[in-house]
PDB file of C-alpha atoms and ligand atoms in Angstrom:
ATOM      1  CA  UNK A  94      80.762  58.259 -97.156  1.00 53.00           C
ATOM      2  CA  UNK A  95      81.392  60.428 -94.026  1.00 57.00           C
ATOM      3  CA  UNK A  96      81.287  58.322 -90.766  1.00 62.00           C
ATOM      4  CA  UNK A  97      78.989  60.675 -88.094  1.00 67.00           C
ATOM      5  CA  UNK A  98      79.972  60.040 -84.209  1.00 71.00           C
ATOM      6  CA  UNK A  99      77.136  61.029 -82.615  1.00 73.00           C
ATOM      7  CA  UNK A 100      77.209  62.278 -79.324  1.00 70.00           C
ATOM      8  CA  UNK A 101      74.788  61.612 -76.301  1.00 70.00           C
ATOM      9  CA  UNK A 102      72.589  63.714 -75.170  1.00 73.00           C
ATOM     10  CA  UNK A 103      73.499  65.426 -72.277  1.00 72.00           C
ATOM     11  CA  UNK A 104      71.667  64.345 -69.322  1.00 68.00           C
ATOM     12  CA  UNK A 105      69.942  67.180 -67.350  1.00 71.00           C
ATOM     13  CA  UNK A 106      69.771  67.621 -63.047  1.00 72.00           C
ATOM     14  CA  UNK A 107      67.205  69.364 -61.473  1.00 77.00           C
ATOM     15  CA  UNK A 108      69.305  70.319 -58.395  1.00 87.00           C
ATOM     16  CA  UNK A 109      66.030  72.390 -57.167  1.00 93.00           C
ATOM     17  CA  UNK A 110      64.973  69.433 -55.240  1.00 94.00           C
ATOM     18  CA  UNK A 111      68.449  68.374 -53.579  1.00 96.00           C
ATOM     19  CA  UNK A 112      68.709  72.152 -52.768  1.00 95.00           C
ATOM     20  CA  UNK A 113      65.408  71.385 -50.210  1.00 94.00           C
ATOM     21  CA  UNK A 114      66.747  68.559 -48.651  1.00 96.00           C
ATOM     22  CA  UNK A 115      69.995  69.513 -47.961  1.00 95.00           C
ATOM     23  CA  UNK A 116      68.188  72.694 -46.430  1.00 92.00           C
ATOM     24  CA  UNK A 117      66.702  70.687 -44.104  1.00 92.00           C
ATOM     25  CA  UNK A 118      68.009  70.288 -39.779  1.00 90.00           C
ATOM     26  CA  UNK A 119      70.325  67.843 -41.470  1.00 94.00           C
ATOM     27  CA  UNK A 120      70.230  67.786 -44.541  1.00 95.00           C
ATOM     28  CA  UNK A 121      73.546  69.315 -45.933  1.00 95.00           C
ATOM     29  CA  UNK A 122      75.299  65.923 -44.614  1.00 97.00           C
ATOM     30  CA  UNK A 123      74.136  63.883 -47.816  1.00 97.00           C
ATOM     31  CA  UNK A 124      76.148  66.084 -49.884  1.00 96.00           C
ATOM     32  CA  UNK A 125      79.791  64.003 -47.260  1.00 97.00           C
ATOM     33  CA  UNK A 126      78.049  60.727 -48.450  1.00 97.00           C
ATOM     34  CA  UNK A 127      80.623  59.364 -50.349  1.00 97.00           C
ATOM     35  CA  UNK A 128      78.884  55.884 -51.532  1.00 97.00           C
ATOM     36  CA  UNK A 129      81.158  53.821 -49.604  1.00 97.00           C
ATOM     37  CA  UNK A 130      77.656  51.234 -49.109  1.00 96.00           C
ATOM     38  CA  UNK A 131      78.854  50.821 -45.145  1.00 97.00           C
ATOM     39  CA  UNK A 132      75.125  51.970 -44.096  1.00 97.00           C
ATOM     40  CA  UNK A 133      73.350  49.649 -46.800  1.00 97.00           C
ATOM     41  CA  UNK A 134      75.837  46.782 -45.639  1.00 96.00           C
ATOM     42  CA  UNK A 135      74.744  47.262 -41.713  1.00 96.00           C
ATOM     43  CA  UNK A 136      70.771  48.198 -42.797  1.00 97.00           C
ATOM     44  CA  UNK A 137      68.992  44.984 -40.770  1.00 95.00           C
ATOM     45  CA  UNK A 138      65.419  46.748 -42.371  1.00 96.00           C
ATOM     46  CA  UNK A 139      67.561  47.010 -45.313  1.00 95.00           C
ATOM     47  CA  UNK A 140      66.477  43.728 -47.659  1.00 96.00           C
ATOM     48  CA  UNK A 141      62.630  45.388 -47.512  1.00 96.00           C
ATOM     49  CA  UNK A 142      63.456  48.665 -48.140  1.00 96.00           C
ATOM     50  CA  UNK A 143      63.333  50.067 -51.922  1.00 96.00           C
ATOM     51  CA  UNK A 144      66.577  51.655 -51.520  1.00 97.00           C
ATOM     52  CA  UNK A 145      69.757  51.379 -49.318  1.00 97.00           C
ATOM     53  CA  UNK A 146      70.210  54.626 -47.315  1.00 97.00           C
ATOM     54  CA  UNK A 147      73.603  54.498 -49.946  1.00 97.00           C
ATOM     55  CA  UNK A 148      71.362  54.830 -52.785  1.00 97.00           C
ATOM     56  CA  UNK A 149      68.635  57.030 -51.697  1.00 98.00           C
ATOM     57  CA  UNK A 150      71.115  59.873 -51.101  1.00 97.00           C
ATOM     58  CA  UNK A 151      72.114  59.145 -54.745  1.00 96.00           C
ATOM     59  CA  UNK A 152      69.036  59.591 -56.122  1.00 96.00           C
ATOM     60  CA  UNK A 153      68.452  63.045 -53.782  1.00 96.00           C
ATOM     61  CA  UNK A 154      71.496  64.195 -55.170  1.00 95.00           C
ATOM     62  CA  UNK A 155      70.304  63.139 -58.590  1.00 93.00           C
ATOM     63  CA  UNK A 156      67.412  65.193 -57.981  1.00 93.00           C
ATOM     64  CA  UNK A 157      65.112  62.499 -57.777  1.00 94.00           C
ATOM     65  CA  UNK A 158      61.786  63.877 -56.131  1.00 94.00           C
ATOM     66  CA  UNK A 159      59.776  61.371 -57.082  1.00 93.00           C
ATOM     67  CA  UNK A 160      61.624  57.886 -56.435  1.00 95.00           C
ATOM     68  CA  UNK A 161      63.100  59.600 -53.072  1.00 96.00           C
ATOM     69  CA  UNK A 162      59.732  60.661 -51.950  1.00 96.00           C
ATOM     70  CA  UNK A 163      57.493  57.493 -52.990  1.00 95.00           C
ATOM     71  CA  UNK A 164      60.177  55.218 -51.354  1.00 95.00           C
ATOM     72  CA  UNK A 165      59.680  53.387 -48.278  1.00 95.00           C
ATOM     73  CA  UNK A 166      62.579  53.410 -47.437  1.00 97.00           C
ATOM     74  CA  UNK A 167      62.976  56.499 -44.535  1.00 96.00           C
ATOM     75  CA  UNK A 168      59.655  54.483 -43.641  1.00 96.00           C
ATOM     76  CA  UNK A 169      61.314  51.454 -43.116  1.00 95.00           C
ATOM     77  CA  UNK A 170      63.611  52.612 -41.113  1.00 96.00           C
ATOM     78  CA  UNK A 171      63.656  51.804 -36.665  1.00 95.00           C
ATOM     79  CA  UNK A 172      66.482  53.940 -36.204  1.00 95.00           C
ATOM     80  CA  UNK A 173      68.975  51.742 -34.685  1.00 96.00           C
ATOM     81  CA  UNK A 174      71.866  54.475 -35.150  1.00 95.00           C
ATOM     82  CA  UNK A 175      74.262  51.298 -36.640  1.00 96.00           C
ATOM     83  CA  UNK A 176      74.978  53.484 -40.098  1.00 96.00           C
ATOM     84  CA  UNK A 177      74.982  56.317 -37.959  1.00 95.00           C
ATOM     85  CA  UNK A 178      77.546  54.749 -36.100  1.00 96.00           C
ATOM     86  CA  UNK A 179      80.093  52.836 -38.470  1.00 97.00           C
ATOM     87  CA  UNK A 180      79.425  56.162 -41.293  1.00 98.00           C
ATOM     88  CA  UNK A 181      82.831  56.569 -42.281  1.00 97.00           C
ATOM     89  CA  UNK A 182      81.746  60.185 -42.533  1.00 97.00           C
ATOM     90  CA  UNK A 183      80.120  60.980 -39.481  1.00 96.00           C
ATOM     91  CA  UNK A 184      76.206  61.107 -41.255  1.00 97.00           C
ATOM     92  CA  UNK A 185      73.983  61.158 -38.731  1.00 97.00           C
ATOM     93  CA  UNK A 186      71.773  59.252 -40.997  1.00 97.00           C
ATOM     94  CA  UNK A 187      69.428  58.853 -38.685  1.00 96.00           C
ATOM     95  CA  UNK A 188      68.534  62.285 -38.597  1.00 96.00           C
ATOM     96  CA  UNK A 189      68.409  62.969 -42.260  1.00 97.00           C
ATOM     97  CA  UNK A 190      65.797  59.866 -42.248  1.00 97.00           C
ATOM     98  CA  UNK A 191      63.761  61.897 -39.826  1.00 95.00           C
ATOM     99  CA  UNK A 192      63.929  65.363 -41.881  1.00 95.00           C
ATOM    100  CA  UNK A 193      62.939  63.346 -45.206  1.00 97.00           C
ATOM    101  CA  UNK A 194      59.934  61.564 -42.805  1.00 96.00           C
ATOM    102  CA  UNK A 195      58.709  65.101 -42.204  1.00 93.00           C
ATOM    103  CA  UNK A 196      59.826  66.650 -45.632  1.00 95.00           C
ATOM    104  CA  UNK A 197      57.712  64.002 -47.117  1.00 95.00           C
ATOM    105  CA  UNK A 198      54.764  64.178 -44.371  1.00 93.00           C
ATOM    106  CA  UNK A 199      54.955  68.292 -45.215  1.00 92.00           C
ATOM    107  CA  UNK A 200      54.066  67.367 -48.961  1.00 94.00           C
ATOM    108  CA  UNK A 201      51.681  65.071 -48.896  1.00 94.00           C
ATOM    109  CA  UNK A 202      53.483  62.144 -49.926  1.00 94.00           C
ATOM    110  CA  UNK A 203      51.345  60.199 -47.189  1.00 92.00           C
ATOM    111  CA  UNK A 204      50.824  56.975 -48.242  1.00 91.00           C
ATOM    112  CA  UNK A 205      52.777  54.315 -46.385  1.00 92.00           C
ATOM    113  CA  UNK A 206      51.042  54.098 -43.206  1.00 91.00           C
ATOM    114  CA  UNK A 207      53.854  54.967 -41.124  1.00 91.00           C
ATOM    115  CA  UNK A 208      52.985  58.342 -42.258  1.00 92.00           C
ATOM    116  CA  UNK A 209      49.755  58.135 -40.360  1.00 94.00           C
ATOM    117  CA  UNK A 210      51.517  56.935 -37.449  1.00 93.00           C
ATOM    118  CA  UNK A 211      54.291  59.444 -37.097  1.00 92.00           C
ATOM    119  CA  UNK A 212      50.878  61.509 -37.126  1.00 93.00           C
ATOM    120  CA  UNK A 213      48.868  60.031 -34.781  1.00 95.00           C
ATOM    121  CA  UNK A 214      51.882  59.423 -32.016  1.00 94.00           C
ATOM    122  CA  UNK A 215      52.705  63.398 -32.372  1.00 93.00           C
ATOM    123  CA  UNK A 216      49.065  64.425 -31.966  1.00 94.00           C
ATOM    124  CA  UNK A 217      49.066  62.220 -28.900  1.00 93.00           C
ATOM    125  CA  UNK A 218      52.163  63.815 -27.675  1.00 93.00           C
ATOM    126  CA  UNK A 219      51.018  67.364 -28.278  1.00 94.00           C
ATOM    127  CA  UNK A 220      47.539  66.925 -26.999  1.00 93.00           C
ATOM    128  CA  UNK A 221      48.083  64.984 -23.819  1.00 92.00           C
ATOM    129  CA  UNK A 222      52.717  65.210 -23.309  1.00 94.00           C
ATOM    130  CA  UNK A 223      52.352  61.755 -23.505  1.00 92.00           C
ATOM    131  CA  UNK A 224      51.115  57.891 -25.443  1.00 91.00           C
ATOM    132  CA  UNK A 225      48.095  56.270 -24.737  1.00 92.00           C
ATOM    133  CA  UNK A 226      48.338  53.624 -26.912  1.00 90.00           C
ATOM    134  CA  UNK A 227      44.520  53.834 -27.086  1.00 89.00           C
ATOM    135  CA  UNK A 228      44.577  57.133 -28.356  1.00 92.00           C
ATOM    136  CA  UNK A 229      47.419  56.435 -31.099  1.00 93.00           C
ATOM    137  CA  UNK A 230      45.422  53.543 -31.791  1.00 91.00           C
ATOM    138  CA  UNK A 231      42.435  55.601 -32.463  1.00 91.00           C
ATOM    139  CA  UNK A 232      43.821  58.790 -34.599  1.00 94.00           C
ATOM    140  CA  UNK A 233      45.883  55.808 -37.283  1.00 93.00           C
ATOM    141  CA  UNK A 234      42.540  54.836 -38.292  1.00 92.00           C
ATOM    142  CA  UNK A 235      41.057  57.514 -37.874  1.00 93.00           C
ATOM    143  CA  UNK A 236      43.580  59.397 -40.368  1.00 93.00           C
ATOM    144  CA  UNK A 237      44.104  55.528 -42.602  1.00 93.00           C
ATOM    145  CA  UNK A 238      40.260  55.032 -42.919  1.00 91.00           C
ATOM    146  CA  UNK A 239      37.855  51.269 -42.940  1.00 88.00           C
ATOM    147  CA  UNK A 240      40.397  49.824 -45.250  1.00 87.00           C
ATOM    148  CA  UNK A 241      42.813  50.127 -41.975  1.00 86.00           C
ATOM    149  CA  UNK A 242      39.969  48.704 -39.966  1.00 88.00           C
ATOM    150  CA  UNK A 243      38.945  46.430 -41.434  1.00 89.00           C
ATOM    151  CA  UNK A 244      43.139  44.210 -42.023  1.00 86.00           C
ATOM    152  CA  UNK A 245      43.564  45.248 -37.685  1.00 86.00           C
ATOM    153  CA  UNK A 246      41.264  42.910 -37.466  1.00 88.00           C
ATOM    154  CA  UNK A 247      42.884  40.175 -38.196  1.00 89.00           C
ATOM    155  CA  UNK A 248      44.728  41.252 -35.547  1.00 87.00           C
ATOM    156  CA  UNK A 249      42.384  41.368 -33.362  1.00 89.00           C
ATOM    157  CA  UNK A 250      43.479  38.337 -30.709  1.00 92.00           C
ATOM    158  CA  UNK A 251      46.286  40.301 -30.054  1.00 91.00           C
ATOM    159  CA  UNK A 252      45.163  43.111 -28.693  1.00 86.00           C
ATOM    160  CA  UNK A 253      42.952  41.411 -26.312  1.00 90.00           C
ATOM    161  CA  UNK A 254      45.279  39.466 -24.677  1.00 92.00           C
ATOM    162  CA  UNK A 255      47.191  42.267 -24.361  1.00 89.00           C
ATOM    163  CA  UNK A 256      44.226  44.658 -23.199  1.00 86.00           C
ATOM    164  CA  UNK A 257      43.656  41.260 -20.335  1.00 89.00           C
ATOM    165  CA  UNK A 258      47.493  41.493 -19.088  1.00 90.00           C
ATOM    166  CA  UNK A 259      47.221  44.375 -18.321  1.00 85.00           C
ATOM    167  CA  UNK A 260      49.289  45.121 -21.494  1.00 85.00           C
ATOM    168  CA  UNK A 261      47.011  48.383 -22.746  1.00 84.00           C
ATOM    169  CA  UNK A 262      45.800  50.513 -20.978  1.00 85.00           C
ATOM    170  CA  UNK A 263      41.736  50.703 -21.338  1.00 85.00           C
ATOM    171  CA  UNK A 264      41.559  54.466 -20.607  1.00 88.00           C
ATOM    172  CA  UNK A 265      43.474  57.326 -21.430  1.00 89.00           C
ATOM    173  CA  UNK A 266      45.976  58.468 -18.664  1.00 90.00           C
ATOM    174  CA  UNK A 267      45.562  62.831 -17.128  1.00 92.00           C
ATOM    175  CA  UNK A 268      47.561  64.900 -18.886  1.00 93.00           C
ATOM    176  CA  UNK A 269      50.727  66.339 -17.895  1.00 94.00           C
ATOM    177  CA  UNK A 270      51.505  68.877 -15.326  1.00 94.00           C
ATOM    178  CA  UNK A 271      52.551  71.795 -17.656  1.00 93.00           C
ATOM    179  CA  UNK A 272      50.568  71.132 -20.521  1.00 95.00           C
ATOM    180  CA  UNK A 273      50.911  75.182 -20.976  1.00 95.00           C
ATOM    181  CA  UNK A 274      54.345  75.010 -20.979  1.00 96.00           C
ATOM    182  CA  UNK A 275      55.054  72.526 -23.042  1.00 95.00           C
ATOM    183  CA  UNK A 276      52.540  73.874 -25.487  1.00 95.00           C
ATOM    184  CA  UNK A 277      54.692  77.246 -24.998  1.00 96.00           C
ATOM    185  CA  UNK A 278      58.074  75.034 -25.977  1.00 96.00           C
ATOM    186  CA  UNK A 279      56.368  73.052 -28.555  1.00 94.00           C
ATOM    187  CA  UNK A 280      55.129  76.905 -30.095  1.00 95.00           C
ATOM    188  CA  UNK A 281      58.899  78.021 -30.122  1.00 96.00           C
ATOM    189  CA  UNK A 282      60.624  74.877 -31.186  1.00 91.00           C
ATOM    190  CA  UNK A 283      58.598  75.829 -34.393  1.00 89.00           C
ATOM    191  CA  UNK A 284      59.335  78.704 -34.280  1.00 92.00           C
ATOM    192  CA  UNK A 285      62.805  78.185 -34.916  1.00 89.00           C
ATOM    193  CA  UNK A 286      62.414  75.779 -37.206  1.00 81.00           C
ATOM    194  CA  UNK A 287      60.336  77.952 -39.796  1.00 82.00           C
ATOM    195  CA  UNK A 288      63.383  80.531 -39.481  1.00 83.00           C
ATOM    196  CA  UNK A 289      65.794  77.970 -40.502  1.00 76.00           C
ATOM    197  CA  UNK A 290      64.206  76.286 -43.148  1.00 72.00           C
ATOM    198  CA  UNK A 291      63.487  79.779 -44.375  1.00 73.00           C
ATOM    199  CA  UNK A 292      67.308  80.741 -44.511  1.00 71.00           C
TER     200      UNK A 292
HETATM  201  S1  SF4 B 187      77.919  54.973 -45.359  1.00 64.89           S
HETATM  202 FE1  SF4 B 187      78.240  56.778 -44.891  1.00 64.89          FE
HETATM  203  S2  SF4 B 187      79.283  57.832 -46.197  1.00 64.89           S
HETATM  204 FE2  SF4 B 187      78.955  55.117 -46.415  1.00 64.89          FE
HETATM  205  S3  SF4 B 187      77.108  55.651 -48.302  1.00 64.89           S
HETATM  206 FE3  SF4 B 187      76.163  55.589 -46.051  1.00 64.89          FE
HETATM  207  S4  SF4 B 187      76.120  57.431 -45.908  1.00 64.89           S
HETATM  208 FE4  SF4 B 187      77.648  57.314 -47.394  1.00 64.89          FE
HETATM  209  S1  SF4 B 188      69.278  53.601 -38.278  1.00 64.89           S
HETATM  210 FE1  SF4 B 188      67.734  53.470 -40.502  1.00 64.89          FE
HETATM  211  S2  SF4 B 188      68.804  53.150 -41.561  1.00 64.89           S
HETATM  212 FE2  SF4 B 188      70.495  53.181 -40.090  1.00 64.89          FE
HETATM  213  S3  SF4 B 188      70.696  51.340 -40.358  1.00 64.89           S
HETATM  214 FE3  SF4 B 188      69.374  51.181 -38.121  1.00 64.89          FE
HETATM  215  S4  SF4 B 188      66.998  51.004 -39.055  1.00 64.89           S
HETATM  216 FE4  SF4 B 188      69.069  50.979 -41.338  1.00 64.89          FE
END
C-alpha cells in the first residue's frame, strides 16, 4: 500500500494588527527585537504579567491582537526603564508600552483598572494643568463604578491617615496660569499625532 506523508497545514498570519502597532510612534522598534529575553529577566513586575515584554512583542509580530490587548503586560509596566537600559537593540520599551496603553484605550480594551486611572489622570491634567489626587480618585471611581468603590472602602484607613497627616489635600488647587496656552499645546500635539498615525 502506498504511503502518503501528510504535510502540516500552513499557518496564515494576519499582519493587519502588527502593521497597526508598527505605525504607532515607537511601534516600529518592535521589528528590531531579536527575542534575547534580556527585558524579561530584567523586569521587576514580570512575575505578575501575563506575558513578558519579549513574549508580547512576539505575539504582536504574530498578529495575536486579542492576546496582546487583553493582556495585563503593558498595564503592569511601571516605566522603571530597566529593560530599556539593558536591551541590546536599544529598543525604548517604556515608550512602546505607553503606545500600547494608548492604543488599547482607543480601541476599547479598558477592562483593567489601570486604563481608568490613565484616563482619570489625563482628564485631571488637561482640565487643571496639574494633578489633584481627589480629582483623579473621583474620576477613577466614576469610570469604574460601584464595585470598585466598595473595594476601595477596604483601604479607607489609609486614606484617613493620609488626610490627617496632610498627605492628601482636601481641596483642589487653582488651575495653573496660562491654561489657555496649555490647551493650545495639547491641541497641537494631538494634531501632530493624528497626522503621524494617518501616514
Ligand atoms: S531585550 Fe530587547 S531585543 Fe531582547 S527580547 Fe527584550 S526587546 Fe527584544
Ligand atoms: S519599564 Fe516596564 S517592562 Fe521594562 S523592566 Fe520596567 S516594568 Fe518591566
